[in-house]
Amino acid sequence: MSKHAPLTIRKMLLIAFLLAGLLPALLVSMLSFYQARTALRTEIKHDLKTTGKAVGEHIDRILFERVQNVRSWSQLAIMQDMQIGDIDKRLSIFLAETRSSYAEQYLSLDVVDLQSIIISSSNPHHINQRLSSPPIWFSFQDNGQSMTVYHLQNEQLMISTPLTSDISHQPIGHLIASFNWAVIQNLLNHAAQNATELALIDDNARLLAQSRNWSQQRHSLHTHISLQSTLPIQGWQVALNKEHDVAVAPVHRLGLIFLIVLVVILLFSLSLVRPIAKRITQPLDDLLHFVKQLRKPNVSAPPLTGPAEVQALNLAFTRMATDLEESEQQLTRAAKLAVVGEMAAAMSHEVRTPLGIMRSSADVLKREPALSSDGREVLGFIISETERLNKLVTTLIDSARPRVPSKIPLELQAHLQHVCDMLQKQAQDKHIQLSFNASGPVIIAVDQDQMTQVMVNLIVNAIQILPEHGQVAVSLFHDQHYAHLTVADNGPGVPSSQQNHLFEAFFTQRAGGVGLGLAVVKQIVEAHGGTITYSTSPWQGAQFNIALPLETE
């Protein structure tokens, strides 16, 4: 990349930013604001209808509850006290307590005789006075009982029902409840939010109640919701008004803010384009330098900066370089194993023959009766070391030249039990508890010798690394597709930093170990089409998990 290339890119970025960024953004924003304005108007109309319907239902519920109150109170036995002039004032006390319990719902509760003289009242000053009532608005039957509603007067709505004697079954007076119409006014005031005006209108277009902000002006955003009442009220409506400019004011404010922000962006775009362009082009320069210097030693990957696409390109090149390095390491390990295999094949005969002679000679000498205790100890060392060398040669041959498994049907439960029984003596020598648990018989096609080698290797590794009085648990279970074998212990486990190297050749945690056992186990399991993984055991120790496919053939 030449020195002039970044400058050209930066200029092109500036032009592209102005043409492909700001201008389309301006057009799209104008269309968006128009659509938002239209959508907001539609939503406001819908909200007005929803509010009107809710307010109408609330008004109807309030009026219906008041009518039901009057009807139910009129049927109480205490109402019969009016026949004796409410001498003990029980009825007046009841009316006063009832009105108090309903807070502002009622202005007064009165019981009058047939001459409209107040016999009992929630207000003691009303007793023995004549009750003057407004003209009747409408009457109706509620569950067979006559109910009368009077015209609004002095912000109160009077509801009346006759009282009947329980003895003569003749009318003896009326119960009149003066409903506080301010409750309806407060309901409309509470619903009049966000510059919404509300009013309750009767069938003659007269205002029955209105919110404080109600005006006669008919705004562009308005609606009327008919009151669906359970009472015989006909033609009542809830009218709602909202001024258009107030309704769409949030959109106007948002548009003004956007224009201001757009001007600020235009003013600062020229001064900001250079660092922005540098931020985009510099990672490309660093990546190009990294690719050119890739084969040189001590080359560090470029920092992960710039746009997402440049970062993705950076990650791809870095991952490619890492994969190349890992491939080289794998080839190196394969070469090591190949060398080990060739050496093991060439030396196996030459090494095993003298080892066998040494072992036989040591056994013969050990049977000499005149041999001293020191001599017997030295012969024991010779025998144990020759066995260890023989095992080492066998392990080297197995890891370098793995044998193709000769699969036969094998009942794993019995086989694993046999392996555990075979290793019980070795476990008992260190006071280690070796247990085996199986969910049931599992028959699978495997190489019996290689499977024995796998389990012996894992169990012996656990026994050797555990301190005395440890635990080793072998388990076997299966699902629809796999047989699962686990070997778990309560030892120190494997540090997380070393878990990725567990199955690599020549990696070991045990002093004196060669590091080929787990590599051989992995080769055998994978040759059977299975997998082996490491996890933490329930005792926070090591656990090896083997999954072998259940083959039907």
PDB file of N, CA and C in Angstrom, residues 80-175:
ATOM      1  N   GLN A  80     -87.938  -0.468  58.766  1.00  0.00           N
ATOM      2  CA  GLN A  80     -89.262  -0.502  59.368  1.00  0.00           C
ATOM      3  C   GLN A  80     -89.374   0.415  60.573  1.00  0.00           C
ATOM      4  N   ASP A  81     -88.227   0.911  61.075  1.00  0.00           N
ATOM      5  CA  ASP A  81     -88.256   1.812  62.236  1.00  0.00           C
ATOM      6  C   ASP A  81     -88.946   3.119  61.922  1.00  0.00           C
ATOM      7  N   MET A  82     -89.075   3.454  60.645  1.00  0.00           N
ATOM      8  CA  MET A  82     -89.717   4.729  60.307  1.00  0.00           C
ATOM      9  C   MET A  82     -91.208   4.712  60.676  1.00  0.00           C
ATOM     10  N   GLN A  83     -91.807   3.510  60.844  1.00  0.00           N
ATOM     11  CA  GLN A  83     -93.232   3.425  61.177  1.00  0.00           C
ATOM     12  C   GLN A  83     -93.497   3.922  62.591  1.00  0.00           C
ATOM     13  N   ILE A  84     -92.440   3.867  63.422  1.00  0.00           N
ATOM     14  CA  ILE A  84     -92.604   4.379  64.796  1.00  0.00           C
ATOM     15  C   ILE A  84     -91.872   5.696  64.958  1.00  0.00           C
ATOM     16  N   GLY A  85     -91.611   6.353  63.821  1.00  0.00           N
ATOM     17  CA  GLY A  85     -90.988   7.674  63.869  1.00  0.00           C
ATOM     18  C   GLY A  85     -89.518   7.645  64.221  1.00  0.00           C
ATOM     19  N   ASP A  86     -88.878   6.472  64.092  1.00  0.00           N
ATOM     20  CA  ASP A  86     -87.446   6.343  64.422  1.00  0.00           C
ATOM     21  C   ASP A  86     -87.162   6.924  65.804  1.00  0.00           C
ATOM     22  N   ILE A  87     -87.949   6.405  66.791  1.00  0.00           N
ATOM     23  CA  ILE A  87     -87.872   6.967  68.150  1.00  0.00           C
ATOM     24  C   ILE A  87     -86.467   6.837  68.714  1.00  0.00           C
ATOM     25  N   ASP A  88     -85.856   5.645  68.569  1.00  0.00           N
ATOM     26  CA  ASP A  88     -84.521   5.439  69.172  1.00  0.00           C
ATOM     27  C   ASP A  88     -83.384   5.860  68.253  1.00  0.00           C
ATOM     28  N   LYS A  89     -83.723   6.476  67.118  1.00  0.00           N
ATOM     29  CA  LYS A  89     -82.716   7.017  66.184  1.00  0.00           C
ATOM     30  C   LYS A  89     -81.800   5.935  65.610  1.00  0.00           C
ATOM     31  N   ARG A  90     -82.223   4.671  65.678  1.00  0.00           N
ATOM     32  CA  ARG A  90     -81.376   3.616  65.103  1.00  0.00           C
ATOM     33  C   ARG A  90     -81.233   3.780  63.602  1.00  0.00           C
ATOM     34  N   LEU A  91     -82.327   4.129  62.963  1.00  0.00           N
ATOM     35  CA  LEU A  91     -82.283   4.267  61.509  1.00  0.00           C
ATOM     36  C   LEU A  91     -81.408   5.438  61.088  1.00  0.00           C
ATOM     37  N   SER A  92     -81.479   6.552  61.825  1.00  0.00           N
ATOM     38  CA  SER A  92     -80.642   7.717  61.493  1.00  0.00           C
ATOM     39  C   SER A  92     -79.168   7.388  61.696  1.00  0.00           C
ATOM     40  N   ILE A  93     -78.890   6.656  62.787  1.00  0.00           N
ATOM     41  CA  ILE A  93     -77.488   6.265  63.024  1.00  0.00           C
ATOM     42  C   ILE A  93     -76.995   5.360  61.905  1.00  0.00           C
ATOM     43  N   PHE A  94     -77.853   4.437  61.466  1.00  0.00           N
ATOM     44  CA  PHE A  94     -77.473   3.545  60.368  1.00  0.00           C
ATOM     45  C   PHE A  94     -77.190   4.342  59.095  1.00  0.00           C
ATOM     46  N   LEU A  95     -78.071   5.296  58.793  1.00  0.00           N
ATOM     47  CA  LEU A  95     -77.879   6.094  57.591  1.00  0.00           C
ATOM     48  C   LEU A  95     -76.592   6.915  57.672  1.00  0.00           C
ATOM     49  N   ALA A  96     -76.300   7.467  58.848  1.00  0.00           N
ATOM     50  CA  ALA A  96     -75.082   8.279  59.006  1.00  0.00           C
ATOM     51  C   ALA A  96     -73.828   7.412  58.852  1.00  0.00           C
ATOM     52  N   GLU A  97     -73.848   6.228  59.456  1.00  0.00           N
ATOM     53  CA  GLU A  97     -72.677   5.341  59.350  1.00  0.00           C
ATOM     54  C   GLU A  97     -72.509   4.841  57.919  1.00  0.00           C
ATOM     55  N   THR A  98     -73.619   4.560  57.250  1.00  0.00           N
ATOM     56  CA  THR A  98     -73.535   4.081  55.870  1.00  0.00           C
ATOM     57  C   THR A  98     -72.955   5.162  54.968  1.00  0.00           C
ATOM     58  N   ARG A  99     -73.452   6.401  55.116  1.00  0.00           N
ATOM     59  CA  ARG A  99     -72.915   7.493  54.297  1.00  0.00           C
ATOM     60  C   ARG A  99     -71.428   7.691  54.580  1.00  0.00           C
ATOM     61  N   SER A 100     -71.030   7.601  55.851  1.00  0.00           N
ATOM     62  CA  SER A 100     -69.611   7.789  56.196  1.00  0.00           C
ATOM     63  C   SER A 100     -68.746   6.691  55.583  1.00  0.00           C
ATOM     64  N   SER A 101     -69.274   5.458  55.529  1.00  0.00           N
ATOM     65  CA  SER A 101     -68.474   4.354  54.990  1.00  0.00           C
ATOM     66  C   SER A 101     -68.249   4.489  53.490  1.00  0.00           C
ATOM     67  N   TYR A 102     -69.112   5.233  52.791  1.00  0.00           N
ATOM     68  CA  TYR A 102     -68.960   5.436  51.358  1.00  0.00           C
ATOM     69  C   TYR A 102     -68.250   6.740  51.025  1.00  0.00           C
ATOM     70  N   ALA A 103     -67.647   7.368  52.030  1.00  0.00           N
ATOM     71  CA  ALA A 103     -66.835   8.570  51.833  1.00  0.00           C
ATOM     72  C   ALA A 103     -67.606   9.633  51.058  1.00  0.00           C
ATOM     73  N   GLU A 104     -67.052  10.080  49.893  1.00  0.00           N
ATOM     74  CA  GLU A 104     -67.664  11.189  49.167  1.00  0.00           C
ATOM     75  C   GLU A 104     -68.741  10.731  48.197  1.00  0.00           C
ATOM     76  N   GLN A 105     -69.130   9.472  48.184  1.00  0.00           N
ATOM     77  CA  GLN A 105     -70.093   8.999  47.199  1.00  0.00           C
ATOM     78  C   GLN A 105     -71.488   9.608  47.416  1.00  0.00           C
ATOM     79  N   TYR A 106     -71.898   9.817  48.651  1.00  0.00           N
ATOM     80  CA  TYR A 106     -73.229  10.324  48.951  1.00  0.00           C
ATOM     81  C   TYR A 106     -73.140  11.615  49.755  1.00  0.00           C
ATOM     82  N   LEU A 107     -73.987  12.570  49.367  1.00  0.00           N
ATOM     83  CA  LEU A 107     -74.101  13.809  50.147  1.00  0.00           C
ATOM     84  C   LEU A 107     -75.074  13.630  51.300  1.00  0.00           C
ATOM     85  N   SER A 108     -76.112  12.847  51.095  1.00  0.00           N
ATOM     86  CA  SER A 108     -77.110  12.655  52.148  1.00  0.00           C
ATOM     87  C   SER A 108     -77.899  11.392  51.863  1.00  0.00           C
ATOM     88  N   LEU A 109     -78.324  10.706  52.936  1.00  0.00           N
ATOM     89  CA  LEU A 109     -79.223   9.563  52.862  1.00  0.00           C
ATOM     90  C   LEU A 109     -80.423   9.894  53.739  1.00  0.00           C
ATOM     91  N   ASP A 110     -81.631   9.938  53.138  1.00  0.00           N
ATOM     92  CA  ASP A 110     -82.826  10.374  53.864  1.00  0.00           C
ATOM     93  C   ASP A 110     -83.937   9.350  53.678  1.00  0.00           C
ATOM     94  N   VAL A 111     -84.767   9.197  54.747  1.00  0.00           N
ATOM     95  CA  VAL A 111     -85.980   8.392  54.706  1.00  0.00           C
ATOM     96  C   VAL A 111     -87.148   9.338  54.964  1.00  0.00           C
ATOM     97  N   VAL A 112     -88.107   9.424  54.020  1.00  0.00           N
ATOM     98  CA  VAL A 112     -89.253  10.334  54.145  1.00  0.00           C
ATOM     99  C   VAL A 112     -90.536   9.513  54.167  1.00  0.00           C
ATOM    100  N   ASP A 113     -91.567  10.111  54.767  1.00  0.00           N
ATOM    101  CA  ASP A 113     -92.868   9.448  54.777  1.00  0.00           C
ATOM    102  C   ASP A 113     -93.620   9.783  53.504  1.00  0.00           C
ATOM    103  N   LEU A 114     -94.896   9.435  53.463  1.00  0.00           N
ATOM    104  CA  LEU A 114     -95.664   9.641  52.254  1.00  0.00           C
ATOM    105  C   LEU A 114     -95.960  11.109  51.994  1.00  0.00           C
ATOM    106  N   GLN A 115     -95.783  11.974  53.018  1.00  0.00           N
ATOM    107  CA  GLN A 115     -95.975  13.414  52.847  1.00  0.00           C
ATOM    108  C   GLN A 115     -94.645  14.124  52.605  1.00  0.00           C
ATOM    109  N   SER A 116     -93.563  13.372  52.298  1.00  0.00           N
ATOM    110  CA  SER A 116     -92.227  13.908  52.013  1.00  0.00           C
ATOM    111  C   SER A 116     -91.600  14.583  53.224  1.00  0.00           C
ATOM    112  N   ILE A 117     -92.014  14.204  54.448  1.00  0.00           N
ATOM    113  CA  ILE A 117     -91.377  14.698  55.672  1.00  0.00           C
ATOM    114  C   ILE A 117     -90.252  13.733  56.022  1.00  0.00           C
ATOM    115  N   ILE A 118     -89.072  14.289  56.268  1.00  0.00           N
ATOM    116  CA  ILE A 118     -87.892  13.479  56.570  1.00  0.00           C
ATOM    117  C   ILE A 118     -88.032  12.888  57.963  1.00  0.00           C
ATOM    118  N   ILE A 119     -88.107  11.568  58.054  1.00  0.00           N
ATOM    119  CA  ILE A 119     -88.221  10.865  59.338  1.00  0.00           C
ATOM    120  C   ILE A 119     -86.837  10.560  59.899  1.00  0.00           C
ATOM    121  N   SER A 120     -85.949  10.068  59.042  1.00  0.00           N
ATOM    122  CA  SER A 120     -84.580   9.740  59.460  1.00  0.00           C
ATOM    123  C   SER A 120     -83.633  10.247  58.385  1.00  0.00           C
ATOM    124  N   SER A 121     -82.396  10.611  58.808  1.00  0.00           N
ATOM    125  CA  SER A 121     -81.442  11.172  57.849  1.00  0.00           C
ATOM    126  C   SER A 121     -80.026  10.996  58.378  1.00  0.00           C
ATOM    127  N   SER A 122     -79.099  10.903  57.413  1.00  0.00           N
ATOM    128  CA  SER A 122     -77.688  10.886  57.805  1.00  0.00           C
ATOM    129  C   SER A 122     -77.242  12.238  58.321  1.00  0.00           C
ATOM    130  N   ASN A 123     -78.029  13.278  58.022  1.00  0.00           N
ATOM    131  CA  ASN A 123     -77.768  14.634  58.520  1.00  0.00           C
ATOM    132  C   ASN A 123     -78.876  14.987  59.509  1.00  0.00           C
ATOM    133  N   PRO A 124     -78.602  15.043  60.819  1.00  0.00           N
ATOM    134  CA  PRO A 124     -79.660  15.285  61.825  1.00  0.00           C
ATOM    135  C   PRO A 124     -80.455  16.566  61.572  1.00  0.00           C
ATOM    136  N   HIS A 125     -79.864  17.571  60.925  1.00  0.00           N
ATOM    137  CA  HIS A 125     -80.566  18.834  60.695  1.00  0.00           C
ATOM    138  C   HIS A 125     -81.707  18.694  59.693  1.00  0.00           C
ATOM    139  N   HIS A 126     -81.725  17.608  58.921  1.00  0.00           N
ATOM    140  CA  HIS A 126     -82.760  17.419  57.914  1.00  0.00           C
ATOM    141  C   HIS A 126     -84.025  16.810  58.494  1.00  0.00           C
ATOM    142  N   ILE A 127     -83.969  16.240  59.697  1.00  0.00           N
ATOM    143  CA  ILE A 127     -85.113  15.528  60.275  1.00  0.00           C
ATOM    144  C   ILE A 127     -86.261  16.499  60.518  1.00  0.00           C
ATOM    145  N   ASN A 128     -87.500  16.041  60.205  1.00  0.00           N
ATOM    146  CA  ASN A 128     -88.764  16.787  60.361  1.00  0.00           C
ATOM    147  C   ASN A 128     -88.898  17.918  59.355  1.00  0.00           C
ATOM    148  N   GLN A 129     -87.981  17.984  58.362  1.00  0.00           N
ATOM    149  CA  GLN A 129     -88.126  18.976  57.304  1.00  0.00           C
ATOM    150  C   GLN A 129     -88.747  18.300  56.080  1.00  0.00           C
ATOM    151  N   ARG A 130     -89.380  19.115  55.258  1.00  0.00           N
ATOM    152  CA  ARG A 130     -89.962  18.593  54.028  1.00  0.00           C
ATOM    153  C   ARG A 130     -88.862  18.503  52.963  1.00  0.00           C
ATOM    154  N   LEU A 131     -88.782  17.393  52.317  1.00  0.00           N
ATOM    155  CA  LEU A 131     -87.772  17.181  51.281  1.00  0.00           C
ATOM    156  C   LEU A 131     -88.327  17.645  49.938  1.00  0.00           C
ATOM    157  N   SER A 132     -87.650  18.596  49.353  1.00  0.00           N
ATOM    158  CA  SER A 132     -88.036  19.069  48.027  1.00  0.00           C
ATOM    159  C   SER A 132     -87.140  18.396  46.998  1.00  0.00           C
ATOM    160  N   SER A 133     -87.765  17.763  46.070  1.00  0.00           N
ATOM    161  CA  SER A 133     -87.005  17.021  45.075  1.00  0.00           C
ATOM    162  C   SER A 133     -87.179  17.654  43.707  1.00  0.00           C
ATOM    163  N   PRO A 134     -86.161  17.569  42.820  1.00  0.00           N
ATOM    164  CA  PRO A 134     -86.253  18.091  41.456  1.00  0.00           C
ATOM    165  C   PRO A 134     -87.248  17.262  40.655  1.00  0.00           C
ATOM    166  N   PRO A 135     -87.509  17.679  39.431  1.00  0.00           N
ATOM    167  CA  PRO A 135     -88.404  16.896  38.576  1.00  0.00           C
ATOM    168  C   PRO A 135     -87.818  15.507  38.301  1.00  0.00           C
ATOM    169  N   ILE A 136     -88.712  14.585  38.098  1.00  0.00           N
ATOM    170  CA  ILE A 136     -88.274  13.211  37.818  1.00  0.00           C
ATOM    171  C   ILE A 136     -87.624  13.161  36.443  1.00  0.00           C
ATOM    172  N   TRP A 137     -86.453  12.521  36.409  1.00  0.00           N
ATOM    173  CA  TRP A 137     -85.738  12.363  35.139  1.00  0.00           C
ATOM    174  C   TRP A 137     -86.231  11.112  34.413  1.00  0.00           C
ATOM    175  N   PHE A 138     -86.151   9.964  35.117  1.00  0.00           N
ATOM    176  CA  PHE A 138     -86.679   8.726  34.542  1.00  0.00           C
ATOM    177  C   PHE A 138     -86.905   7.731  35.678  1.00  0.00           C
ATOM    178  N   SER A 139     -87.787   6.768  35.429  1.00  0.00           N
ATOM    179  CA  SER A 139     -88.089   5.717  36.381  1.00  0.00           C
ATOM    180  C   SER A 139     -87.946   4.363  35.682  1.00  0.00           C
ATOM    181  N   PHE A 140     -87.714   3.323  36.471  1.00  0.00           N
ATOM    182  CA  PHE A 140     -87.558   1.983  35.903  1.00  0.00           C
ATOM    183  C   PHE A 140     -87.731   0.958  37.008  1.00  0.00           C
ATOM    184  N   GLN A 141     -87.852  -0.280  36.640  1.00  0.00           N
ATOM    185  CA  GLN A 141     -87.987  -1.390  37.565  1.00  0.00           C
ATOM    186  C   GLN A 141     -86.647  -2.124  37.683  1.00  0.00           C
ATOM    187  N   ASP A 142     -86.194  -2.364  38.896  1.00  0.00           N
ATOM    188  CA  ASP A 142     -84.945  -3.090  39.140  1.00  0.00           C
ATOM    189  C   ASP A 142     -85.271  -4.303  40.004  1.00  0.00           C
ATOM    190  N   ASN A 143     -85.288  -5.475  39.383  1.00  0.00           N
ATOM    191  CA  ASN A 143     -85.643  -6.710  40.074  1.00  0.00           C
ATOM    192  C   ASN A 143     -87.031  -6.596  40.711  1.00  0.00           C
ATOM    193  N   GLY A 144     -87.971  -6.008  39.956  1.00  0.00           N
ATOM    194  CA  GLY A 144     -89.348  -5.876  40.426  1.00  0.00           C
ATOM    195  C   GLY A 144     -89.585  -4.728  41.373  1.00  0.00           C
ATOM    196  N   GLN A 145     -88.562  -3.924  41.658  1.00  0.00           N
ATOM    197  CA  GLN A 145     -88.715  -2.790  42.582  1.00  0.00           C
ATOM    198  C   GLN A 145     -88.604  -1.504  41.796  1.00  0.00           C
ATOM    199  N   SER A 146     -89.489  -0.569  42.082  1.00  0.00           N
ATOM    200  CA  SER A 146     -89.527   0.711  41.365  1.00  0.00           C
ATOM    201  C   SER A 146     -88.379   1.599  41.820  1.00  0.00           C
ATOM    202  N   MET A 147     -87.650   2.177  40.855  1.00  0.00           N
ATOM    203  CA  MET A 147     -86.535   3.090  41.120  1.00  0.00           C
ATOM    204  C   MET A 147     -86.790   4.374  40.354  1.00  0.00           C
ATOM    205  N   THR A 148     -86.515   5.511  40.993  1.00  0.00           N
ATOM    206  CA  THR A 148     -86.742   6.825  40.385  1.00  0.00           C
ATOM    207  C   THR A 148     -85.466   7.638  40.476  1.00  0.00           C
ATOM    208  N   VAL A 149     -85.084   8.254  39.358  1.00  0.00           N
ATOM    209  CA  VAL A 149     -83.910   9.112  39.302  1.00  0.00           C
ATOM    210  C   VAL A 149     -84.387  10.514  38.927  1.00  0.00           C
ATOM    211  N   TYR A 150     -83.942  11.528  39.721  1.00  0.00           N
ATOM    212  CA  TYR A 150     -84.373  12.904  39.513  1.00  0.00           C
ATOM    213  C   TYR A 150     -83.297  13.670  38.741  1.00  0.00           C
ATOM    214  N   HIS A 151     -83.713  14.786  38.160  1.00  0.00           N
ATOM    215  CA  HIS A 151     -82.782  15.608  37.402  1.00  0.00           C
ATOM    216  C   HIS A 151     -81.656  16.124  38.299  1.00  0.00           C
ATOM    217  N   LEU A 152     -80.503  16.334  37.649  1.00  0.00           N
ATOM    218  CA  LEU A 152     -79.366  16.889  38.378  1.00  0.00           C
ATOM    219  C   LEU A 152     -79.717  18.264  38.923  1.00  0.00           C
ATOM    220  N   GLN A 153     -79.335  18.495  40.182  1.00  0.00           N
ATOM    221  CA  GLN A 153     -79.561  19.798  40.804  1.00  0.00           C
ATOM    222  C   GLN A 153     -78.537  19.981  41.919  1.00  0.00           C
ATOM    223  N   ASN A 154     -77.854  21.122  41.867  1.00  0.00           N
ATOM    224  CA  ASN A 154     -76.855  21.442  42.902  1.00  0.00           C
ATOM    225  C   ASN A 154     -75.787  20.349  43.022  1.00  0.00           C
ATOM    226  N   GLU A 155     -75.344  19.845  41.865  1.00  0.00           N
ATOM    227  CA  GLU A 155     -74.269  18.842  41.817  1.00  0.00           C
ATOM    228  C   GLU A 155     -74.613  17.579  42.591  1.00  0.00           C
ATOM    229  N   GLN A 156     -75.902  17.225  42.592  1.00  0.00           N
ATOM    230  CA  GLN A 156     -76.288  15.975  43.228  1.00  0.00           C
ATOM    231  C   GLN A 156     -77.362  15.296  42.391  1.00  0.00           C
ATOM    232  N   LEU A 157     -77.334  13.970  42.433  1.00  0.00           N
ATOM    233  CA  LEU A 157     -78.282  13.147  41.691  1.00  0.00           C
ATOM    234  C   LEU A 157     -79.061  12.327  42.703  1.00  0.00           C
ATOM    235  N   MET A 158     -80.372  12.617  42.808  1.00  0.00           N
ATOM    236  CA  MET A 158     -81.194  11.947  43.804  1.00  0.00           C
ATOM    237  C   MET A 158     -81.776  10.669  43.219  1.00  0.00           C
ATOM    238  N   ILE A 159     -81.656   9.594  43.983  1.00  0.00           N
ATOM    239  CA  ILE A 159     -82.173   8.283  43.596  1.00  0.00           C
ATOM    240  C   ILE A 159     -83.144   7.840  44.679  1.00  0.00           C
ATOM    241  N   SER A 160     -84.363   7.479  44.283  1.00  0.00           N
ATOM    242  CA  SER A 160     -85.417   7.175  45.253  1.00  0.00           C
ATOM    243  C   SER A 160     -86.016   5.811  44.972  1.00  0.00           C
ATOM    244  N   THR A 161     -86.443   5.155  46.060  1.00  0.00           N
ATOM    245  CA  THR A 161     -87.167   3.891  45.951  1.00  0.00           C
ATOM    246  C   THR A 161     -88.166   3.810  47.084  1.00  0.00           C
ATOM    247  N   PRO A 162     -89.352   3.261  46.888  1.00  0.00           N
ATOM    248  CA  PRO A 162     -90.369   3.205  47.955  1.00  0.00           C
ATOM    249  C   PRO A 162     -90.018   2.181  49.027  1.00  0.00           C
ATOM    250  N   LEU A 163     -90.507   2.467  50.246  1.00  0.00           N
ATOM    251  CA  LEU A 163     -90.380   1.545  51.372  1.00  0.00           C
ATOM    252  C   LEU A 163     -91.741   0.956  51.659  1.00  0.00           C
ATOM    253  N   THR A 164     -91.812  -0.352  51.873  1.00  0.00           N
ATOM    254  CA  THR A 164     -93.069  -1.059  52.080  1.00  0.00           C
ATOM    255  C   THR A 164     -93.101  -1.674  53.465  1.00  0.00           C
ATOM    256  N   SER A 165     -94.237  -1.623  54.122  1.00  0.00           N
ATOM    257  CA  SER A 165     -94.411  -2.216  55.457  1.00  0.00           C
ATOM    258  C   SER A 165     -94.391  -3.725  55.352  1.00  0.00           C
ATOM    259  N   ASP A 166     -93.657  -4.341  56.255  1.00  0.00           N
ATOM    260  CA  ASP A 166     -93.610  -5.808  56.289  1.00  0.00           C
ATOM    261  C   ASP A 166     -94.912  -6.406  56.819  1.00  0.00           C
ATOM    262  N   ILE A 167     -95.727  -5.562  57.450  1.00  0.00           N
ATOM    263  CA  ILE A 167     -96.979  -6.076  58.056  1.00  0.00           C
ATOM    264  C   ILE A 167     -98.135  -5.910  57.075  1.00  0.00           C
ATOM    265  N   SER A 168     -98.337  -4.666  56.637  1.00  0.00           N
ATOM    266  CA  SER A 168     -99.485  -4.394  55.760  1.00  0.00           C
ATOM    267  C   SER A 168     -99.143  -4.491  54.285  1.00  0.00           C
ATOM    268  N   HIS A 169     -97.848  -4.546  54.008  1.00  0.00           N
ATOM    269  CA  HIS A 169     -97.370  -4.592  52.628  1.00  0.00           C
ATOM    270  C   HIS A 169     -97.850  -3.387  51.821  1.00  0.00           C
ATOM    271  N   GLN A 170     -98.032  -2.270  52.519  1.00  0.00           N
ATOM    272  CA  GLN A 170     -98.431  -1.030  51.888  1.00  0.00           C
ATOM    273  C   GLN A 170     -97.248  -0.043  51.938  1.00  0.00           C
ATOM    274  N   PRO A 171     -97.182   0.895  50.987  1.00  0.00           N
ATOM    275  CA  PRO A 171     -96.097   1.896  51.005  1.00  0.00           C
ATOM    276  C   PRO A 171     -96.158   2.728  52.274  1.00  0.00           C
ATOM    277  N   ILE A 172     -95.004   2.947  52.889  1.00  0.00           N
ATOM    278  CA  ILE A 172     -94.918   3.759  54.106  1.00  0.00           C
ATOM    279  C   ILE A 172     -93.972   4.944  53.932  1.00  0.00           C
ATOM    280  N   GLY A 173     -93.268   5.034  52.839  1.00  0.00           N
ATOM    281  CA  GLY A 173     -92.356   6.154  52.624  1.00  0.00           C
ATOM    282  C   GLY A 173     -91.380   5.850  51.502  1.00  0.00           C
ATOM    283  N   HIS A 174     -90.293   6.623  51.462  1.00  0.00           N
ATOM    284  CA  HIS A 174     -89.267   6.472  50.438  1.00  0.00           C
ATOM    285  C   HIS A 174     -87.870   6.610  51.045  1.00  0.00           C
ATOM    286  N   LEU A 175     -86.941   5.867  50.477  1.00  0.00           N
ATOM    287  CA  LEU A 175     -85.509   6.044  50.785  1.00  0.00           C
ATOM    288  C   LEU A 175     -84.897   6.834  49.634  1.00  0.00           C
TER     289      LEU A 175
END
